Coordinates of N, CA and C in Angstrom, one line a residue:
M1 N 0.9 -1.2 0.0 CA 0.0 0.0 0.0 C 0.9 1.2 0.0
S2 N 0.6 2.2 -0.8 CA 1.4 3.4 -0.9 C 1.3 4.3 0.3
A3 N 2.3 5.1 0.6 CA 2.2 6.1 1.7 C 1.0 7.0 1.6
A4 N 0.7 7.4 0.4 CA -0.5 8.2 0.2 C -1.8 7.5 0.6
S5 N -1.9 6.2 0.3 CA -3.1 5.5 0.7 C -3.2 5.3 2.2
V6 N -2.1 5.0 2.8 CA -2.0 4.9 4.3 C -2.5 6.2 5.0
Y7 N -2.0 7.3 4.5 CA -2.3 8.6 5.0 C -3.8 8.9 4.9
A8 N -4.3 8.6 3.7 CA -5.8 8.8 3.4 C -6.6 8.0 4.4
R9 N -6.2 6.7 4.6 CA -7.0 5.9 5.5 C -7.0 6.4 7.0
R10 N -5.8 6.9 7.4 CA -5.7 7.5 8.7 C -6.6 8.7 8.9
I11 N -6.6 9.6 7.8 CA -7.5 10.8 7.9 C -8.9 10.3 8.0
A12 N -9.4 9.3 7.2 CA -10.7 8.9 7.2 C -11.1 8.3 8.6
T13 N -10.2 7.6 9.2 CA -10.4 7.0 10.5 C -10.5 8.0 11.6
L14 N -9.7 9.0 11.5 CA -9.8 10.1 12.5 C -11.1 10.9 12.4
A15 N -11.5 11.1 11.1 CA -12.7 11.9 10.9 C -13.9 11.1 11.4
A16 N -13.9 9.8 11.2 CA -15.0 8.9 11.7 C -15.1 9.0 13.3
S17 N -13.9 8.9 13.9 CA -13.8 8.9 15.3 C -14.3 10.2 15.9
A18 N -13.9 11.3 15.2 CA -14.4 12.7 15.7 C -15.9 12.8 15.5
A19 N -16.5 12.2 14.5 CA -17.9 12.3 14.3 C -18.6 11.5 15.4
L20 N -18.1 10.3 15.7 CA -18.7 9.6 16.8 C -18.6 10.3 18.1
T21 N -17.5 11.0 18.4 CA -17.4 11.7 19.6 C -18.4 12.9 19.7
V22 N -18.6 13.6 18.6 CA -19.5 14.7 18.6 C -20.9 14.1 18.8
T23 N -21.2 13.0 18.1 CA -22.6 12.4 18.3 C -22.8 12.0 19.7
G24 N -21.8 11.5 20.4 CA -21.9 11.1 21.8 C -22.2 12.3 22.7
L25 N -21.5 13.4 22.4 CA -21.7 14.6 23.2 C -23.1 15.1 23.0
L26 N -23.6 15.1 21.8 CA -25.0 15.6 21.5 C -26.0 14.7 22.2
A27 N -25.7 13.4 22.2 CA -26.7 12.5 22.8 C -26.8 12.6 24.3
T28 N -25.6 13.0 24.9 CA -25.6 13.1 26.4 C -25.8 14.5 26.9
A29 N -25.9 15.5 26.0 CA -26.0 16.9 26.5 C -27.3 17.1 27.3
P30 N -27.2 17.8 28.4 CA -28.4 18.0 29.2 C -29.4 18.9 28.6
A31 N -30.6 18.8 29.0 CA -31.7 19.7 28.5 C -31.4 21.1 29.0
A32 N -31.8 22.1 28.2 CA -31.5 23.5 28.5 C -32.5 24.1 29.5
Q33 N -33.6 23.5 29.6 CA -34.7 24.0 30.5 C -35.3 22.9 31.3
A34 N -36.1 23.4 32.3 CA -36.9 22.5 33.1 C -37.7 21.5 32.2
S35 N -37.8 20.3 32.7 CA -38.5 19.3 31.8 C -39.3 18.3 32.6
P36 N -40.4 18.8 33.2 CA -41.4 17.8 33.7 C -42.1 17.1 32.6
P37 N -42.8 16.0 32.8 CA -43.4 15.3 31.7 C -44.3 16.2 30.9
T38 N -44.2 16.1 29.6 CA -45.0 16.9 28.6 C -46.5 16.7 28.9
P39 N -47.2 17.8 29.1 CA -48.6 17.7 29.3 C -49.4 17.4 28.1
V40 N -50.6 17.0 28.2 CA -51.5 16.8 27.1 C -51.6 18.0 26.2
D41 N -52.0 17.9 25.0 CA -52.1 19.1 24.1 C -53.4 19.9 24.5
A42 N -53.5 21.0 23.9 CA -54.6 21.9 24.3 C -56.0 21.4 24.0
A43 N -56.1 20.7 22.9 CA -57.4 20.1 22.6 C -57.8 19.0 23.6
T44 N -56.9 18.2 24.0 CA -57.1 17.2 25.0 C -57.4 17.8 26.3
A45 N -56.7 18.9 26.7 CA -56.9 19.6 27.9 C -58.3 20.2 28.0
R46 N -58.8 20.7 26.8 CA -60.1 21.3 26.8 C -61.2 20.2 27.0
S47 N -60.9 19.0 26.5 CA -61.9 18.0 26.7 C -61.9 17.5 28.1
Y48 N -60.7 17.4 28.7 CA -60.6 17.0 30.1 C -61.3 18.1 31.0
L49 N -61.1 19.3 30.7 CA -61.7 20.4 31.5 C -63.2 20.3 31.5
A50 N -63.7 20.0 30.3 CA -65.2 19.9 30.1 C -65.7 18.7 31.0
A51 N -64.9 17.8 31.2 CA -65.4 16.6 32.0 C -65.2 16.7 33.5
L52 N -64.5 17.8 34.0 CA -64.3 17.9 35.4 C -65.6 18.4 36.1
T53 N -65.8 17.9 37.3 CA -66.9 18.4 38.1 C -66.7 19.8 38.5
V54 N -67.7 20.7 38.3 CA -67.7 22.1 38.7 C -68.5 22.3 40.0
Q55 N -67.8 22.8 41.0 CA -68.4 23.0 42.3 C -67.6 24.0 43.1
P56 N -68.2 24.7 44.1 CA -67.4 25.6 44.9 C -66.3 24.9 45.6
A57 N -65.2 25.6 45.7 CA -64.0 25.1 46.4 C -64.4 24.7 47.9
G58 N -64.0 23.6 48.4 CA -64.3 23.2 49.7 C -63.5 24.0 50.8
S59 N -63.6 23.6 52.0 CA -63.0 24.2 53.1 C -61.6 23.6 53.3
T60 N -60.7 24.4 53.9 CA -59.4 23.9 54.3 C -59.4 23.3 55.7
T61 N -60.6 23.2 56.3 CA -60.7 22.6 57.7 C -60.0 21.2 57.7
G62 N -59.1 21.1 58.6 CA -58.5 19.8 58.8 C -57.2 19.6 57.9
Y63 N -57.0 20.6 57.0 CA -55.8 20.5 56.1 C -54.5 20.7 56.8
S64 N -53.5 19.9 56.4 CA -52.2 20.0 56.9 C -51.3 19.4 55.8
R65 N -50.1 20.1 55.6 CA -49.2 19.5 54.6 C -48.7 18.2 55.0
D66 N -48.7 17.9 56.3 CA -48.3 16.6 56.8 C -49.2 15.5 56.3
L67 N -50.4 15.8 55.9 CA -51.3 14.8 55.4 C -50.9 14.4 53.9
F68 N -50.0 15.1 53.3 CA -49.4 14.8 52.0 C -47.9 14.5 52.1
P69 N -47.5 13.3 52.7 CA -46.1 13.1 53.0 C -45.2 13.3 51.8
H70 N -44.2 14.2 52.0 CA -43.2 14.5 50.9 C -42.0 15.1 51.6
W71 N -40.9 15.0 51.1 CA -40.5 14.4 49.9 C -40.0 13.0 50.2
I72 N -40.6 12.0 49.6 CA -40.3 10.6 49.9 C -39.1 10.1 49.2
T73 N -38.4 9.1 49.6 CA -37.3 8.5 48.9 C -37.8 7.9 47.6
Q74 N -37.1 8.2 46.5 CA -37.4 7.6 45.2 C -36.5 6.5 44.9
Y75 N -35.2 6.6 45.2 CA -34.3 5.5 45.0 C -33.0 5.9 45.7
G76 N -32.3 4.9 46.2 CA -31.0 5.1 46.9 C -31.2 6.1 48.0
T77 N -30.4 7.2 48.0 CA -30.5 8.2 49.0 C -31.3 9.5 48.4
C78 N -31.9 9.3 47.3 CA -32.5 10.5 46.6 C -34.0 10.6 46.8
N79 N -34.4 11.7 47.4 CA -35.8 11.9 47.6 C -36.4 12.7 46.4
T80 N -37.7 12.9 46.4 CA -38.4 13.5 45.2 C -37.9 14.8 44.8
R81 N -37.6 15.7 45.8 CA -37.1 17.0 45.5 C -35.7 16.9 44.8
E82 N -34.9 16.0 45.3 CA -33.6 15.9 44.6 C -33.6 15.3 43.2
V83 N -34.6 14.4 43.0 CA -34.8 13.8 41.7 C -35.2 14.9 40.7
V84 N -36.2 15.8 41.1 CA -36.7 16.9 40.3 C -35.6 17.9 40.0
L85 N -34.8 18.2 41.0 CA -33.7 19.2 40.8 C -32.7 18.6 39.7
K86 N -32.4 17.4 39.8 CA -31.5 16.8 38.8 C -32.1 16.7 37.5
R87 N -33.4 16.3 37.4 CA -34.1 16.2 36.1 C -34.3 17.6 35.4
D88 N -34.6 18.6 36.2 CA -34.9 19.9 35.6 C -33.7 20.8 35.4
G89 N -32.6 20.4 36.0 CA -31.4 21.3 35.9 C -30.4 20.9 34.8
V90 N -29.4 21.7 34.7 CA -28.4 21.5 33.7 C -27.0 21.3 34.4
N91 N -26.3 20.3 34.0 CA -25.0 20.0 34.6 C -25.1 19.9 36.1
V92 N -26.1 19.2 36.6 CA -26.3 19.1 38.1 C -25.3 18.0 38.6
T93 N -24.6 18.4 39.7 CA -23.8 17.4 40.4 C -24.3 17.2 41.8
T94 N -24.2 16.0 42.3 CA -24.7 15.7 43.7 C -23.7 15.1 44.5
D95 N -23.9 15.2 45.8 CA -23.0 14.5 46.8 C -23.4 13.1 47.1
A96 N -22.8 12.5 48.0 CA -23.1 11.1 48.4 C -24.5 11.0 48.9
N97 N -25.1 12.1 49.4 CA -26.5 12.0 50.0 C -27.5 12.5 48.9
C98 N -27.1 12.7 47.7 CA -27.9 13.0 46.5 C -28.3 14.5 46.6
A99 N -27.7 15.3 47.4 CA -28.0 16.7 47.5 C -27.3 17.4 46.3
A100 N -27.9 18.3 45.6 CA -27.3 19.1 44.5 C -26.3 20.0 45.0
T101 N -25.0 19.9 44.5 CA -23.9 20.7 45.0 C -23.6 21.8 43.9
S102 N -24.0 21.6 42.7 CA -23.8 22.6 41.6 C -24.7 22.3 40.5
G103 N -24.8 23.3 39.6 CA -25.7 23.1 38.4 C -26.4 24.4 38.2
S104 N -27.3 24.4 37.2 CA -28.1 25.6 37.0 C -29.5 25.2 36.7
W105 N -30.4 26.1 37.0 CA -31.9 25.8 36.9 C -32.6 27.0 36.3
Y106 N -33.3 26.7 35.2 CA -34.1 27.7 34.5 C -35.5 27.6 35.0
S107 N -36.0 28.7 35.5 CA -37.4 28.7 36.0 C -38.4 29.1 34.9
E108 N -39.2 28.2 34.5 CA -40.2 28.4 33.4 C -41.2 29.5 33.8
Y109 N -41.4 29.6 35.1 CA -42.5 30.5 35.6 C -42.1 32.0 35.3
D110 N -40.8 32.3 35.5 CA -40.4 33.7 35.4 C -39.2 34.0 34.5
G111 N -38.6 32.9 33.9 CA -37.5 33.1 33.0 C -36.2 33.4 33.7
A112 N -36.1 33.2 35.0 CA -34.8 33.4 35.7 C -34.0 32.1 35.7
T113 N -32.7 32.2 35.8 CA -31.8 31.1 35.9 C -31.0 31.2 37.2
W114 N -30.9 30.1 37.9 CA -30.3 30.1 39.2 C -29.1 29.0 39.3
T115 N -28.1 29.3 40.1 CA -27.0 28.3 40.2 C -26.9 27.8 41.6
L116 N -27.8 28.1 42.5 CA -27.8 27.6 43.8 C -29.1 26.8 44.0
A117 N -29.1 25.6 44.4 CA -30.3 24.8 44.6 C -31.2 25.4 45.6
S118 N -30.6 26.2 46.6 CA -31.4 26.8 47.6 C -32.3 27.9 47.1
D119 N -32.0 28.4 45.9 CA -32.8 29.4 45.3 C -34.0 28.9 44.5
V120 N -34.1 27.5 44.5 CA -35.1 26.9 43.7 C -36.1 26.1 44.6
D121 N -37.4 26.2 44.3 CA -38.4 25.4 45.0 C -38.9 24.4 44.0
I122 N -39.4 23.3 44.5 CA -40.2 22.3 43.7 C -41.7 22.6 43.9
D123 N -42.3 23.2 42.8 CA -43.7 23.5 42.9 C -44.6 22.4 42.6
H124 N -45.6 22.2 43.4 CA -46.7 21.3 43.1 C -47.6 22.2 42.2
V125 N -47.7 21.8 40.9 CA -48.5 22.6 40.0 C -49.9 22.8 40.5
V126 N -50.6 21.7 40.9 CA -51.8 21.8 41.6 C -51.4 21.8 43.1
P127 N -51.5 22.9 43.8 CA -51.0 22.9 45.2 C -51.8 21.9 46.1
L128 N -51.1 21.5 47.2 CA -51.7 20.5 48.1 C -53.0 21.0 48.7
A129 N -53.0 22.3 49.2 CA -54.2 22.8 49.8 C -55.3 22.9 48.8
E130 N -55.0 23.3 47.5 CA -56.0 23.3 46.5 C -56.6 21.9 46.2
A131 N -55.7 20.9 46.2 CA -56.2 19.5 46.0 C -57.1 19.2 47.2
W132 N -56.8 19.5 48.4 CA -57.6 19.3 49.5 C -59.0 19.8 49.4
R133 N -59.1 21.1 48.9 CA -60.3 21.8 48.7 C -61.1 21.2 47.5
S134 N -60.4 20.4 46.7 CA -61.0 19.9 45.4 C -61.4 18.4 45.5
G135 N -61.2 17.8 46.7 CA -61.5 16.4 46.8 C -60.5 15.5 47.5
A136 N -59.3 16.0 47.7 CA -58.3 15.2 48.3 C -58.5 15.0 49.8
N137 N -59.4 15.8 50.4 CA -59.7 15.6 51.8 C -60.3 14.2 52.1
T138 N -60.8 13.6 51.0 CA -61.4 12.3 51.2 C -60.5 11.1 50.9
W139 N -59.3 11.4 50.4 CA -58.3 10.4 50.0 C -57.7 9.8 51.2
T140 N -57.1 8.6 51.0 CA -56.2 8.0 51.9 C -54.9 8.7 52.0
T141 N -54.1 8.5 53.0 CA -52.8 9.2 53.1 C -51.9 8.6 52.0
T142 N -52.0 7.4 51.7 CA -51.2 6.8 50.6 C -51.5 7.5 49.3
K143 N -52.7 7.8 49.0 CA -53.0 8.4 47.7 C -52.5 9.9 47.7
R144 N -52.6 10.5 48.9 CA -52.1 11.9 49.0 C -50.6 11.9 48.9
Q145 N -49.9 10.9 49.4 CA -48.5 10.8 49.2 C -48.1 10.6 47.8
G146 N -48.9 9.8 47.0 CA -48.6 9.6 45.6 C -48.8 10.9 44.8
F147 N -49.8 11.7 45.2 CA -50.0 13.0 44.5 C -48.9 14.0 44.8
A148 N -48.5 14.0 46.0 CA -47.4 15.0 46.4 C -46.0 14.7 45.9
N149 N -45.9 13.4 45.4 CA -44.6 13.0 44.9 C -44.6 12.5 43.5
D150 N -45.6 12.9 42.7 CA -45.9 12.4 41.4 C -44.9 12.8 40.3
L151 N -44.1 11.9 39.9 CA -43.1 12.2 38.8 C -43.6 11.8 37.5
T152 N -44.7 11.2 37.4 CA -45.3 10.7 36.1 C -46.1 11.7 35.4
R153 N -47.0 12.4 36.2 CA -47.8 13.5 35.6 C -47.0 14.8 35.7
P154 N -47.4 15.8 35.0 CA -46.7 17.1 35.0 C -47.1 17.9 36.3
Q155 N -46.8 17.4 37.4 CA -47.3 18.0 38.7 C -46.1 18.6 39.5
L156 N -44.9 18.3 39.1 CA -43.7 18.9 39.9 C -42.8 19.6 38.9
I157 N -42.3 20.8 39.3 CA -41.4 21.5 38.5 C -40.5 22.4 39.3
A158 N -39.3 22.5 39.0 CA -38.3 23.4 39.7 C -38.5 24.8 39.2
V159 N -38.7 25.7 40.2 CA -38.9 27.1 39.8 C -38.3 28.0 40.9
T160 N -38.3 29.3 40.5 CA -37.7 30.3 41.5 C -38.5 30.3 42.8
D161 N -37.8 30.2 43.9 CA -38.5 30.0 45.2 C -39.5 31.1 45.6
N162 N -39.1 32.4 45.4 CA -40.1 33.4 45.8 C -41.3 33.5 44.9
V163 N -41.2 33.0 43.6 CA -42.3 33.0 42.7 C -43.2 31.9 43.2
N164 N -42.7 30.8 43.6 CA -43.5 29.7 44.1 C -44.2 30.1 45.4
Q165 N -43.5 30.9 46.2 CA -44.1 31.3 47.4 C -45.3 32.3 47.2
A166 N -45.1 33.1 46.1 CA -46.1 34.1 45.7 C -47.4 33.4 45.2
K167 N -47.2 32.3 44.6 CA -48.3 31.4 44.1 C -49.1 30.9 45.3
G168 N -48.4 30.4 46.3 CA -49.0 29.8 47.4 C -50.0 28.6 47.0
D169 N -51.2 28.7 47.4 CA -52.2 27.6 47.0 C -53.3 28.2 46.1
K170 N -52.9 29.2 45.3 CA -53.9 29.8 44.4 C -54.1 29.0 43.2
D171 N -55.3 29.1 42.6 CA -55.7 28.4 41.4 C -55.5 29.4 40.2
P172 N -55.7 29.0 39.0 CA -55.4 29.8 37.8 C -56.3 31.1 37.7
A173 N -57.4 31.1 38.4 CA -58.2 32.3 38.4 C -57.6 33.4 39.3
Q174 N -56.7 33.0 40.2 CA -56.1 33.9 41.1 C -54.6 34.1 40.9
W175 N -54.0 33.2 40.1 CA -52.5 33.4 39.9 C -52.1 32.6 38.7
M176 N -51.3 33.2 37.8 CA -50.6 32.5 36.7 C -49.2 32.9 36.7
P177 N -48.3 32.1 36.1 CA -46.9 32.4 36.1 C -46.6 33.8 35.5
P178 N -45.7 34.5 36.0 CA -45.4 35.9 35.5 C -45.0 35.8 34.0
R179 N -44.4 34.8 33.6 CA -44.0 34.6 32.2 C -45.1 34.1 31.4
T180 N -45.7 35.0 30.6 CA -47.0 34.7 29.9 C -46.8 33.6 28.8
A181 N -45.5 33.5 28.3 CA -45.3 32.4 27.3 C -45.5 31.0 27.8
Y182 N -45.6 30.9 29.2 CA -45.8 29.6 29.8 C -47.2 29.3 30.2
H183 N -48.1 30.3 30.0 CA -49.5 30.1 30.4 C -50.2 28.9 29.8
C184 N -50.0 28.7 28.5 CA -50.7 27.6 27.9 C -50.2 26.3 28.4
T185 N -48.9 26.1 28.6 CA -48.3 24.9 29.1 C -48.8 24.7 30.6
Y186 N -48.8 25.7 31.3 CA -49.2 25.7 32.7 C -50.7 25.2 32.8
A187 N -51.6 25.8 32.0 CA -53.0 25.4 32.0 C -53.2 23.9 31.6
R188 N -52.4 23.5 30.6 CA -52.5 22.1 30.2 C -52.0 21.2 31.3
M189 N -51.0 21.6 32.0 CA -50.5 20.8 33.2 C -51.5 20.7 34.3
W190 N -52.1 21.8 34.6 CA -53.1 21.9 35.7 C -54.3 21.0 35.4
V191 N -54.8 21.1 34.2 CA -56.0 20.4 33.8 C -55.7 18.9 33.8
Q192 N -54.5 18.5 33.3 CA -54.2 17.1 33.2 C -54.1 16.5 34.6
V193 N -53.5 17.2 35.5 CA -53.4 16.7 36.9 C -54.7 16.6 37.6
K194 N -55.6 17.6 37.4 CA -56.9 17.5 38.0 C -57.7 16.4 37.4
Y195 N -57.6 16.2 36.1 CA -58.4 15.2 35.5 C -57.9 13.8 36.0
Y196 N -56.7 13.6 36.0 CA -56.1 12.3 36.4 C -56.6 11.9 37.8
Y197 N -56.6 12.9 38.7 CA -56.9 12.7 40.1 C -58.4 12.9 40.4
D198 N -59.2 13.2 39.4 CA -60.6 13.4 39.5 C -60.9 14.5 40.6
L199 N -60.2 15.6 40.5 CA -60.4 16.7 41.4 C -61.4 17.7 40.7
S200 N -62.2 18.4 41.5 CA -63.1 19.4 41.0 C -62.5 20.7 40.7
V201 N -63.2 21.5 39.9 CA -62.8 22.9 39.7 C -64.0 23.8 40.1
D202 N -63.7 25.1 40.5 CA -64.8 26.0 40.8 C -65.0 26.8 39.5
S203 N -66.1 27.5 39.4 CA -66.5 28.2 38.2 C -65.5 29.2 37.7
A204 N -64.9 30.0 38.6 CA -63.9 31.0 38.2 C -62.7 30.3 37.6
E205 N -62.3 29.3 38.3 CA -61.1 28.5 37.9 C -61.3 27.9 36.5
K206 N -62.5 27.3 36.2 CA -62.8 26.7 34.9 C -62.8 27.8 33.9
S207 N -63.4 29.0 34.2 CA -63.5 30.0 33.2 C -62.1 30.5 32.8
A208 N -61.2 30.7 33.8 CA -59.8 31.1 33.5 C -59.1 30.1 32.7
L209 N -59.3 28.9 33.0 CA -58.6 27.8 32.2 C -59.1 27.7 30.8
Q210 N -60.4 27.9 30.6 CA -61.0 27.9 29.3 C -60.5 29.0 28.4
S211 N -60.4 30.2 29.0 CA -59.9 31.3 28.3 C -58.4 31.1 27.8
I212 N -57.6 30.5 28.7 CA -56.2 30.3 28.3 C -56.1 29.2 27.3
L213 N -56.8 28.1 27.5 CA -56.7 27.0 26.5 C -57.3 27.4 25.2
N214 N -58.3 28.2 25.1 CA -58.9 28.6 23.8 C -57.9 29.4 23.0
G215 N -56.9 30.0 23.7 CA -55.9 30.8 23.0 C -54.6 30.0 22.7
C216 N -54.6 28.7 23.0 CA -53.4 27.9 22.8 C -53.3 27.5 21.3

């Protein structure tokens, strides 16, 4: 084989190797933004909303966050909060106890990015107290625990802590994320969770959700 042929083969091998390396980097690159499970589309959300029971919100009598045990262990030493922080963040590193020690988190609610886990809350899209007023007061503790730690439905998301605190236990007629570009997604998330858990909506809440979803 001539020297030119050997050189050409080496160049081709190096190029293929480089391509595989780039492909591997692309495949393992972290998501740029928070990524709870994708909610149902707007049309499905509208049909779900139409099927929900409409009635006045119930009382918070007897309500306690302790009746919705969280954050439970999901695997190893990792609890639900830690799993969501890792899922929704970028380049998140954790210690032996699964606590996030570095990374960055983009808050879909307000468009802010944080590099300290302590600046981030895990929001229950449908708040625990709202669920209580909508039917969860009759649930078993086991079901309430499942609701409070649900990683399968779009019920948990990492967001700016003070934005989450401003939301409190308000429904969409009373509060929506400051970032309007997320309103459609938020409404779809809310409706999907309420539908799955057979929770009721009050008339103002339903009207607000209908208005948002009709514009999606």
